[in-house]
Coordinates of C-alpha atoms and ligand atoms in Angstrom, one line a residue:
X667 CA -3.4 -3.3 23.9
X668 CA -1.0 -6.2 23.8
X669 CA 2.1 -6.0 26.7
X670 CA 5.3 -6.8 26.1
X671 CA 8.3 -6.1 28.3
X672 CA 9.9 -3.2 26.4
X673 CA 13.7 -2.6 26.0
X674 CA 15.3 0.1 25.1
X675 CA 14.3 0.7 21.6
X676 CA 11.0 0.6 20.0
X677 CA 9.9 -3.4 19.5
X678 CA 8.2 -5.6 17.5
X679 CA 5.4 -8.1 17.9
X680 CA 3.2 -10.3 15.8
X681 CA -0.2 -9.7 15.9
X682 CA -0.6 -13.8 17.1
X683 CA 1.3 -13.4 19.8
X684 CA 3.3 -16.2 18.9
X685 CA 6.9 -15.0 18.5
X686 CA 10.0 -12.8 20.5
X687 CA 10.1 -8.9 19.9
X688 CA 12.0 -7.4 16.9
X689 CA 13.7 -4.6 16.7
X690 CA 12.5 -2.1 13.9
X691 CA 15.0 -3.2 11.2
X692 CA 14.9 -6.9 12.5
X693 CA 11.1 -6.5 11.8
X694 CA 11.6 -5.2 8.4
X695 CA 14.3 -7.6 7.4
X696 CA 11.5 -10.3 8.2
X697 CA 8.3 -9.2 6.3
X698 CA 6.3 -11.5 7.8
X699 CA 6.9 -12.8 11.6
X700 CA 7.7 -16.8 11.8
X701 CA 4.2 -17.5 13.0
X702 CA 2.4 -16.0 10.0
X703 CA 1.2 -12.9 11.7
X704 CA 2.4 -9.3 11.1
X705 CA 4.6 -7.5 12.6
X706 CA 2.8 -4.5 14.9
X707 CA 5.1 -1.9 17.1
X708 CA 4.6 -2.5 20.8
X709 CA 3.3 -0.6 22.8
X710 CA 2.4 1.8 20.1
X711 CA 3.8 5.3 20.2
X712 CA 2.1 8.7 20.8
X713 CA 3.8 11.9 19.9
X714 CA 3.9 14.4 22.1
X715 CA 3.6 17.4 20.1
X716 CA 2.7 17.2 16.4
X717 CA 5.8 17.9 13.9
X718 CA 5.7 21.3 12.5
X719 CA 3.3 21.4 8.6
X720 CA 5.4 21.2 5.9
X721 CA 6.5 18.8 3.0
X722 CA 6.1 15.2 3.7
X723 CA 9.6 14.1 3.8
X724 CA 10.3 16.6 6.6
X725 CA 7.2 16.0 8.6
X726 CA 8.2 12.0 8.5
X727 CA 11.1 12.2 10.2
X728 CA 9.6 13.5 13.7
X729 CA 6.4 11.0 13.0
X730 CA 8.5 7.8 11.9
X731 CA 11.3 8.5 14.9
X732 CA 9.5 6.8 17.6
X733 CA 9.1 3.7 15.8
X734 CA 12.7 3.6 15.1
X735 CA 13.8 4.7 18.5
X736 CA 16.5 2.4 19.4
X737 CA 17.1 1.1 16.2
X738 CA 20.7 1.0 13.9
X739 CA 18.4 2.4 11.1
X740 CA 17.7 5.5 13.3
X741 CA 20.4 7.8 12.4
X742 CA 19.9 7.6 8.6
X743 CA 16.0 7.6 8.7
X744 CA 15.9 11.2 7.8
X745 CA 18.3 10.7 4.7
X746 CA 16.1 7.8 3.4
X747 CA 13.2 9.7 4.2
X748 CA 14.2 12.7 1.7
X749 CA 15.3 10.3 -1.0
X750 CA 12.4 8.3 -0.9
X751 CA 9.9 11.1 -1.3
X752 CA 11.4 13.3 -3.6
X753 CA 8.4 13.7 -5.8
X754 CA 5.4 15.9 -5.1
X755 CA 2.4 14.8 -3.3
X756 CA 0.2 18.1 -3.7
X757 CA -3.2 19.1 -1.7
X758 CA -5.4 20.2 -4.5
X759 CA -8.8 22.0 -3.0
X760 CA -11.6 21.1 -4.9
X761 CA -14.8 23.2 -5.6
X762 CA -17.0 21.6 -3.2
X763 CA -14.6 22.4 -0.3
X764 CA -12.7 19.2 -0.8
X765 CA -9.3 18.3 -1.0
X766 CA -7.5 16.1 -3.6
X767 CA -4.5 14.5 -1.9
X768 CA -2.9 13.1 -5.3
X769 CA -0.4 10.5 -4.3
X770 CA 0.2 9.6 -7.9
X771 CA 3.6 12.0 -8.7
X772 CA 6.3 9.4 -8.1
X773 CA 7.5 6.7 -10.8
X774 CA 5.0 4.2 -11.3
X775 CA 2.0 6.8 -10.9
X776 CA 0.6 5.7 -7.9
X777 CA 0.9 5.5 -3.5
X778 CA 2.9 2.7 -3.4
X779 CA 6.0 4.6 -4.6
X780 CA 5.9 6.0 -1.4
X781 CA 6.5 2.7 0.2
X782 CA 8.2 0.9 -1.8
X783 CA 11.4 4.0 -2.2
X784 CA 11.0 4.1 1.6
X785 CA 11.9 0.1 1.7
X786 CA 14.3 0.1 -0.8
X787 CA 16.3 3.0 0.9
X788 CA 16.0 1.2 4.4
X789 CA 17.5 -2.0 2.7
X790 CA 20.1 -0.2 1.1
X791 CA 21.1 1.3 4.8
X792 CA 20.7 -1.8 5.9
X793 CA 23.9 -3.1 4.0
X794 CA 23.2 -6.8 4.3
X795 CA 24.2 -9.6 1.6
X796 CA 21.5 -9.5 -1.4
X797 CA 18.0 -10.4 -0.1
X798 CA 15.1 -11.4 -2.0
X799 CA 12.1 -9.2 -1.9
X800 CA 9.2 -11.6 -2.6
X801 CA 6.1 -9.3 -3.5
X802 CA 2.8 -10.5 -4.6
X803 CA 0.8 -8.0 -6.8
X804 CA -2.8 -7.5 -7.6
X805 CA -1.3 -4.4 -9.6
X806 CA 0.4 -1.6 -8.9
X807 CA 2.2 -3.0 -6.0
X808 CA 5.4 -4.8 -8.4
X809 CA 5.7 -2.0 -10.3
X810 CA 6.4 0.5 -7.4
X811 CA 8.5 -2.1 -5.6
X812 CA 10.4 -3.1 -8.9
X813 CA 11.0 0.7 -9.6
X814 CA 12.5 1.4 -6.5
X815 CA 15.1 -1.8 -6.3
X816 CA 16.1 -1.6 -10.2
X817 CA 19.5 -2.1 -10.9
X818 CA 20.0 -2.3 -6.6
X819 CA 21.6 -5.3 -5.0
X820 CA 19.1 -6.8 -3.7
X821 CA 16.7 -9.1 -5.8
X822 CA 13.1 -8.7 -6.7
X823 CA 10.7 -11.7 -7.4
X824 CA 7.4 -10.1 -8.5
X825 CA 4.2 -12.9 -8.7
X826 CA 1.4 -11.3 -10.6
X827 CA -2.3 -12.6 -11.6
X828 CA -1.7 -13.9 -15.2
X829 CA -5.5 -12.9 -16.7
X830 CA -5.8 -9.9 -13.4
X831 CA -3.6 -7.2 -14.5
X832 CA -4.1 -4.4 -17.3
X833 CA -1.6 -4.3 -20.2
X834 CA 0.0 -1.3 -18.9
X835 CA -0.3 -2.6 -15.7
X836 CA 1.8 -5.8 -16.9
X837 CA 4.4 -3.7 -18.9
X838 CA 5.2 -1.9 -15.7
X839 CA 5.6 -5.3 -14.0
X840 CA 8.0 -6.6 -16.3
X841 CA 10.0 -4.6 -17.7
X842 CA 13.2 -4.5 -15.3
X843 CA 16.7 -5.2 -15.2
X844 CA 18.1 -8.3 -14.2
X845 CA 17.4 -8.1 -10.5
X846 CA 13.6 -8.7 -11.4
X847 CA 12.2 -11.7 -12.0
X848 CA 8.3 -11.2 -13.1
X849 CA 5.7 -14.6 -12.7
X850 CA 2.5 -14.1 -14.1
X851 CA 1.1 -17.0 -11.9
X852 CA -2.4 -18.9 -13.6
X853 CA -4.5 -17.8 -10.7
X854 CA -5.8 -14.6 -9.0
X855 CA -4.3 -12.4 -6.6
X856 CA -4.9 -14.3 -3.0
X857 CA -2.9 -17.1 -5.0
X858 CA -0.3 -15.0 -5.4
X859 CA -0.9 -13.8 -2.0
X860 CA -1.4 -17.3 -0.6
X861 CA 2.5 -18.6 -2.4
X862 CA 4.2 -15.9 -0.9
X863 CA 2.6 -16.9 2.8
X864 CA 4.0 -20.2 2.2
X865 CA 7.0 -19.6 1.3
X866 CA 7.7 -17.5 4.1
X867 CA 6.6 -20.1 6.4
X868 CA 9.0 -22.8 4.8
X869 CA 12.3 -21.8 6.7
X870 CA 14.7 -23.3 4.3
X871 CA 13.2 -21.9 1.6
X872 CA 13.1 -18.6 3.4
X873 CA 17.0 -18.6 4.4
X874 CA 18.0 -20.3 1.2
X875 CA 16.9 -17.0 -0.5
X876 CA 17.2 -14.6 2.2
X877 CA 13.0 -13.6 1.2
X878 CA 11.8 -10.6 2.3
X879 CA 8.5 -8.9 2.2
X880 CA 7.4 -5.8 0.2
X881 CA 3.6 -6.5 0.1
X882 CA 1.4 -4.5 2.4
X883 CA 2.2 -6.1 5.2
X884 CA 5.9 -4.6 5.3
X885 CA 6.0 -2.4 8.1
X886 CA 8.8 -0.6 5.8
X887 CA 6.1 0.2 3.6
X888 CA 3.2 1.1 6.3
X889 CA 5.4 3.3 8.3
X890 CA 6.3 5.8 5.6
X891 CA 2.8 5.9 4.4
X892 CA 1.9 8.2 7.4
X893 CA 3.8 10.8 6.5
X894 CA 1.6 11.9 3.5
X895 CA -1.2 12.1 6.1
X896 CA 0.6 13.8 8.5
X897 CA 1.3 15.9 6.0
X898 CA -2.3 16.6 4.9
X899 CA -4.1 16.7 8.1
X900 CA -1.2 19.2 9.6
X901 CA -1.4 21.5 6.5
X902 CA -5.0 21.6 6.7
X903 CA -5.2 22.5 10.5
X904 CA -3.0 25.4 10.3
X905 CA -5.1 26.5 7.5
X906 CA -8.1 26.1 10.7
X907 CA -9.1 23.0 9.7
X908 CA -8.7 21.2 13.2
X909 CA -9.4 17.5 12.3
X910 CA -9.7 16.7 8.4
X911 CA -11.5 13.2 7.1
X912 CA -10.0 11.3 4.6
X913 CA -11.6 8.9 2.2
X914 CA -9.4 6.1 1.3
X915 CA -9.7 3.8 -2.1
X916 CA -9.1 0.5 0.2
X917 CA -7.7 -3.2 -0.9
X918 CA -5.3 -4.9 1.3
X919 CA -5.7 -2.1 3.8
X920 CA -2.2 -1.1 3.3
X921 CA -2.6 2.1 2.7
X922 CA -5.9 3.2 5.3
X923 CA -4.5 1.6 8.1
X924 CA -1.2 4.1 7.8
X925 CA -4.0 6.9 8.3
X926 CA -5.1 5.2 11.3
X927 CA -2.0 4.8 12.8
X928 CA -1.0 8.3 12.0
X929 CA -4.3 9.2 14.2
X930 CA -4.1 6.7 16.9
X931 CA -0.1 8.7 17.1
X932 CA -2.3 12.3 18.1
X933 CA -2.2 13.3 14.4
X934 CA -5.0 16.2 13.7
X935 CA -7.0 13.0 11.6
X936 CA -10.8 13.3 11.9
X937 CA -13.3 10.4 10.1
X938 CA -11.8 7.9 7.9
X939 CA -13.7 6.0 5.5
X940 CA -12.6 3.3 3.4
X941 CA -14.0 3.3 0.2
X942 CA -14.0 -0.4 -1.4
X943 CA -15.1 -1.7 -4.9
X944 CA -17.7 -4.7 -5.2
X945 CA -15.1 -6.4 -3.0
X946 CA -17.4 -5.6 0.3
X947 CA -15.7 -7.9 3.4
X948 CA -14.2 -4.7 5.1
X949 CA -18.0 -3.5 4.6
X950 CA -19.6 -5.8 5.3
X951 CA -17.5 -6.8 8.8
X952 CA -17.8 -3.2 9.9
X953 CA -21.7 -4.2 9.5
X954 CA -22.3 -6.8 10.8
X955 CA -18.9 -7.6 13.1
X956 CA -18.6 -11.0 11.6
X957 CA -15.2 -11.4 9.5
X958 CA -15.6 -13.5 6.5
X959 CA -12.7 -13.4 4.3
X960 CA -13.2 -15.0 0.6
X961 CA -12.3 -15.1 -2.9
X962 CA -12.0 -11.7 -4.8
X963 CA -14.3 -11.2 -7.4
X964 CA -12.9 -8.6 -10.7
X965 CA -13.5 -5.1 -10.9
X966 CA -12.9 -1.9 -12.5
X967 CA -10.9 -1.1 -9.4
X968 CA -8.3 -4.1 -9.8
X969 CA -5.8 -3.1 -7.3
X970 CA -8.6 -3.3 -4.8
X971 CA -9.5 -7.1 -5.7
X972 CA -9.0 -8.3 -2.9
X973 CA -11.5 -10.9 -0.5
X974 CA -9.2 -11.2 2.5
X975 CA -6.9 -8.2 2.9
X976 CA -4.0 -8.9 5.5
X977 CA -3.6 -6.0 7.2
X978 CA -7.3 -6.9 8.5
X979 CA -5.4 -8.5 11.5
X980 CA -3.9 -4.9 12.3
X981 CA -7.2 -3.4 11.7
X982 CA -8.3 -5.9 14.8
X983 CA -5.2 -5.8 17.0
X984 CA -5.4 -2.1 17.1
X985 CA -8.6 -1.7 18.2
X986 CA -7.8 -5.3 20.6
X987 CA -11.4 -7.3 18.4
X988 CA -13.6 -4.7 19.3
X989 CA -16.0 -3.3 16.5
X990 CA -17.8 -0.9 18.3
X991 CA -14.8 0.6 18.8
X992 CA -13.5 0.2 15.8
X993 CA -16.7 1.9 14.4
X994 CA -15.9 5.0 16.2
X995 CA -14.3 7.5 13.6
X996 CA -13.9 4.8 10.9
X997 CA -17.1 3.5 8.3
X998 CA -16.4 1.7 4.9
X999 CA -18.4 1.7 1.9
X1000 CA -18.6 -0.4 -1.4
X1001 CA -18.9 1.0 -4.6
X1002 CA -19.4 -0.8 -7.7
X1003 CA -18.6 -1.1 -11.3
X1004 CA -21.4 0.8 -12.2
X1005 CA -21.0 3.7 -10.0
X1006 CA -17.7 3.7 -10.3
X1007 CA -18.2 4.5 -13.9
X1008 CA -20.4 7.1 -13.5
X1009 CA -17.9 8.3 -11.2
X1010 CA -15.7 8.9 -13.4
X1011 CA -17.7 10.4 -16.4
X1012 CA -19.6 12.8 -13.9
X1013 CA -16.4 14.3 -12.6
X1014 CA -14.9 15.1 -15.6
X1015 CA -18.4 16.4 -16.6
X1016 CA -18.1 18.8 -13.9
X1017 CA -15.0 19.7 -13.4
X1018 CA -12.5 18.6 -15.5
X1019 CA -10.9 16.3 -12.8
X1020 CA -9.8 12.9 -14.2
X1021 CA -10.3 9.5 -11.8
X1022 CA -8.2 6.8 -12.2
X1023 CA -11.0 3.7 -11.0
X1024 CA -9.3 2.7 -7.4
X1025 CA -9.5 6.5 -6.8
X1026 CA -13.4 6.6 -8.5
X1027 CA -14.4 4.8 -5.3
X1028 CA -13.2 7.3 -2.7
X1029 CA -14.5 10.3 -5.2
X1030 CA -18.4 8.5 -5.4
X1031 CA -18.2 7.9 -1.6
X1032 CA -17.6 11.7 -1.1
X1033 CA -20.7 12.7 -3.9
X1034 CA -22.9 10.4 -1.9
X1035 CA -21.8 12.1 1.1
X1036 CA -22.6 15.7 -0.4
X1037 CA -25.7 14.4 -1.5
X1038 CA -26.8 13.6 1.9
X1039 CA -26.2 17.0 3.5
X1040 CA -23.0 15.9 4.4
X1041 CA -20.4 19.4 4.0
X1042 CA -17.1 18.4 5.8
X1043 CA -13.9 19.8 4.7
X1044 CA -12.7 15.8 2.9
X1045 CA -10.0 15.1 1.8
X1046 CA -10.0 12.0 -1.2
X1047 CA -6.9 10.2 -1.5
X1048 CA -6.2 9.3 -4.9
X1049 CA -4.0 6.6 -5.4
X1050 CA -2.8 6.1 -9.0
X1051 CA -3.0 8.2 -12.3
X1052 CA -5.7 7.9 -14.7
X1053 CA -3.6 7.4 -17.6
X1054 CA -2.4 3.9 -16.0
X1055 CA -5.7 2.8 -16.9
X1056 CA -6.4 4.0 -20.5
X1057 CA -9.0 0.9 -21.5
X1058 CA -11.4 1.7 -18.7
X1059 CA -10.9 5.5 -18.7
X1060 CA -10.9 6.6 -21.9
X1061 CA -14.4 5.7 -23.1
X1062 CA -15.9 6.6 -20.4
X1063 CA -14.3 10.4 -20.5
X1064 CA -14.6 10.1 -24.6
X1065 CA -11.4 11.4 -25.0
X1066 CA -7.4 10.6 -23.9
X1067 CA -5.8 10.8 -21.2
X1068 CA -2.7 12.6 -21.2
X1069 CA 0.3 10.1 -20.6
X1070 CA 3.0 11.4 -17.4
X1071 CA 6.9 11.6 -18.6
X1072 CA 7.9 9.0 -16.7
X1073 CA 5.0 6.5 -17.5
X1074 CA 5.9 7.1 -20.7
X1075 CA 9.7 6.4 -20.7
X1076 CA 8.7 3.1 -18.9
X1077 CA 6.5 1.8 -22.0
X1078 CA 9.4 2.7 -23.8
X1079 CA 11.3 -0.7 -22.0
X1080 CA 11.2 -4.0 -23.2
X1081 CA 8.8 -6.6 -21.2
X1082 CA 10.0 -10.2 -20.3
X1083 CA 8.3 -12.6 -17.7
X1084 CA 8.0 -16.5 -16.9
X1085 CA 4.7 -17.7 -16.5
X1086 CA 4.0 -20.5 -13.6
X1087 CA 1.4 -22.5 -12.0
X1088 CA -0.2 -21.4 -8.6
X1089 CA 1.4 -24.1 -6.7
X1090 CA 4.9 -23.8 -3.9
X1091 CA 6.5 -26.1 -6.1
X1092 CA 6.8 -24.3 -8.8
X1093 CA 7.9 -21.3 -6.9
X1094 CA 10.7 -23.0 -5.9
X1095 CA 11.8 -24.0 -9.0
X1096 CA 11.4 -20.4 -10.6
X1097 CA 13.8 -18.8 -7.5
X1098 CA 16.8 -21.3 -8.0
X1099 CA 16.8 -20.9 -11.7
X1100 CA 16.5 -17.3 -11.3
X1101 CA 19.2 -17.1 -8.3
X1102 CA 21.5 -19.6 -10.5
X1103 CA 21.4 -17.5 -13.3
X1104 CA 22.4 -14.3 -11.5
X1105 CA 25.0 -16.5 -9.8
X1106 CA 26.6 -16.5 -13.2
X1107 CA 26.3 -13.4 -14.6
Ligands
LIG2631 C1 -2.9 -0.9 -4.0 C2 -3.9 0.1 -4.5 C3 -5.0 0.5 -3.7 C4 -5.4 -0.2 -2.4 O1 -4.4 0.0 -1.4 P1 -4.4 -1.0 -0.2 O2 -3.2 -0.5 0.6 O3 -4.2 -2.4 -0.7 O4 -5.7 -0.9 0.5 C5 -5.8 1.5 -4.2 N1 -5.5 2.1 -5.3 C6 -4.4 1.8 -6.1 C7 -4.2 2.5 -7.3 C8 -3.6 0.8 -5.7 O5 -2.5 0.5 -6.4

């Protein structure tokens, strides 16, 4: 692994190599470090004993210390840590000798709440003048981050794929309070991804608006991710399951690479497999070892869309380039449209359980497992409630899908949003309107 001369507290260091060590909250003030890499804790920590199984919140704070060691965000860690995961994130066994971890409980019905609260609170701490949290969403992604900063200080500029996003979906993104700006950009999610990238490497735009990350590169997002896996895996072992697999519905990689780093930290984590829709680069590198990033195609799964997930460069620093290692303990598998659909009529066929389509992937992956003699103790992570995605659930299940309280309450909103085209420029001009008319208010 990549040497740095380490200080005091734990640091931070791009994954290119190319710019000075950050502290933790440095790090997550930054989103993105100056030379367009990502920011990866150096040298990485290992606990030495495993926090004692409980609820998430409480199991975080031992995990997430190291990687604040040193750092003027340390001492309120734990109080962020309760507020931001104050909803349930239950273990449901299935019949099959599986596990549900349903990570869909917290405002916006799906993981990213867990994240984005986690940021928010950290900024919050942080007590800085107003930043700009500059998220690009194939999804769920602006929802969770706009949910967790609404009505806060700092500012929220949300860039969404006009024709990519489902209606619901696009009510969630826009219907904040003045602190949001949503941009449903003409283009798909990489050029959303791909504006946000260059505006954080255009340093007066960057300092003009004090940007920040939320995407999925924010360690502030990773970091608190681990917990629910922590949480999992340490439950299960006491229960005398020593190492338990997870199947992860992957994207931007986001979300599997906080399982990851949760095992690489001595976490009781077994197999991982990433489960990915038609989108098959992660697949397809583990393979073949050849990376080949491109455009995302559309699928059923459309918070998964992605052809050249970022966090891929973690992926690859961890394991220092090396695929063979990198195949030890971790596979990926592709599911499509198709499947996924049968996915989620089968299961509620047999049992009643109800798939949103991200987590459809990681439930086929399992049933294709079963069905090759595979009987491991699973756990599928599933990563957003059915009812966000009524148009492609409902006929498929022939019926409805009953709508979650706060789900509801959110449709109940109004919606507002600028559209824009997928060039800087016009980024530029939709941040100094927007900064010029909260200026005024
Ligand atoms: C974002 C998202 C994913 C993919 O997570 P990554 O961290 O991007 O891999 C899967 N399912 C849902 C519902 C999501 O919103």
């Amino acid at each position: 692994m990549n040497a740095v001369i380490h200080g005091d507290g734990m640091q931070y260091v791009s994954t290119r190599a190319g710019t000075p060590p950050l502290s933790a909250s440095q790090a997550l003030s930054a989103g993105l470090a100056a030379d367009g890499g990502l920011f990866v804790p150096a040298p990485f920590p290992s606990l030495a004993d495993w926090p004692e199984a409980g609820p998430a919140n409480a199991v975080a704070g031992t995990l997430l210390a190291p990687f604040f060691h040193g750092d003027p965000l340390a001492g309120a860690l734990q109080d962020i840590l309760d507020q931001a995961l104050d909803f349930p994130m239950p273990l449901v066994p299935e019949a099959d000798d599986s596990y549900t971890l349903e990570l869909f409980h917290g405002p916006t019905c799906a993981f990213k709440d867990v994240g984005a609260r986690f940021l928010a609170g950290a900024m919050d701490a942080m007590q800085s003048p107003p930043r700009t949290v500059l998220v690009a969403t194939s999804g769920d992604t602006g929802g969770a981050v706009a949910a967790a900063f609404d009505g806060h200080r700092d500012r929220v500029v949300i860039l969404f794929p006009a024709a990519g996003v489902s209606a619901i979906q696009k009510h969630q993104l826009t219907c904040w309070s003045d602190n949001v700006l949503s941009l449903a950009v003409d283009g798909d999610f990489d050029d959303c991804q791909r504006l946000v990238k260059q505006a954080f490497v255009d340093p007066p735009l960057r300092r003009r608006h004090r940007l920040t990350s939320a995407n999925s590169i924010s360690i502030g997002r990773l970091l608190p991710q681990m917990s629910y896996y922590a949480a999992a895996a340490l439950s299960l072992h006491q229960q005398g399951i020593e190492r338990a697999g997870f199947i992860i519905p992957t994207g931007n990689l986001g979300n599997a690479l906080a399982a990851l780093w949760a095992r690489r930290l001595g976490l009781p984590i077994g197999d991982i497999v990433l489960a990915t829709n038609d989108n098959r680069v992660i697949p397809e590198y583990l393979d073949t070892g050849v990376w080949s990033p491109r455009k995302p195609t559309s699928t059923l799964a459309n918070a998964m869309d992605v052809g050249n997930p970022s966090n891929m460069e973690r992926l690859r620093w961890l394991y220092d380039d090396d695929v063979a290692a990198l195949r030890h303990g971790l596979a990926a598998r592709a599911v499509d449209d198709a499947e996924i659909e049968r996915e989620i009529r089968t299961a509620q066929q047999d049992s009643g359980r109800i798939w949103c389509p991200h987590s459809a992937t990681a439930a086929a992956v399992l049933r294709g497992l079963r069905s090759a003699g595979n009987r491991a103790p699973w756990v599928v992570v599933a990563t957003a409630h059915p009812a966000k995605f009524p148009d492609i659930v409902e006929p498929l299940i022939e019926g409805p899908v009953p709508i979650p309280g706060q789900l509801a309450r959110l449709m109940d909103r109004p919606s507002r949003y600028r559209n824009m085209a997928p060039v800087l420029a016009d980024l530029e001009q939709a941040l100094a309107t927007f900064s010029e008319h909260l200026a005024l208010n």
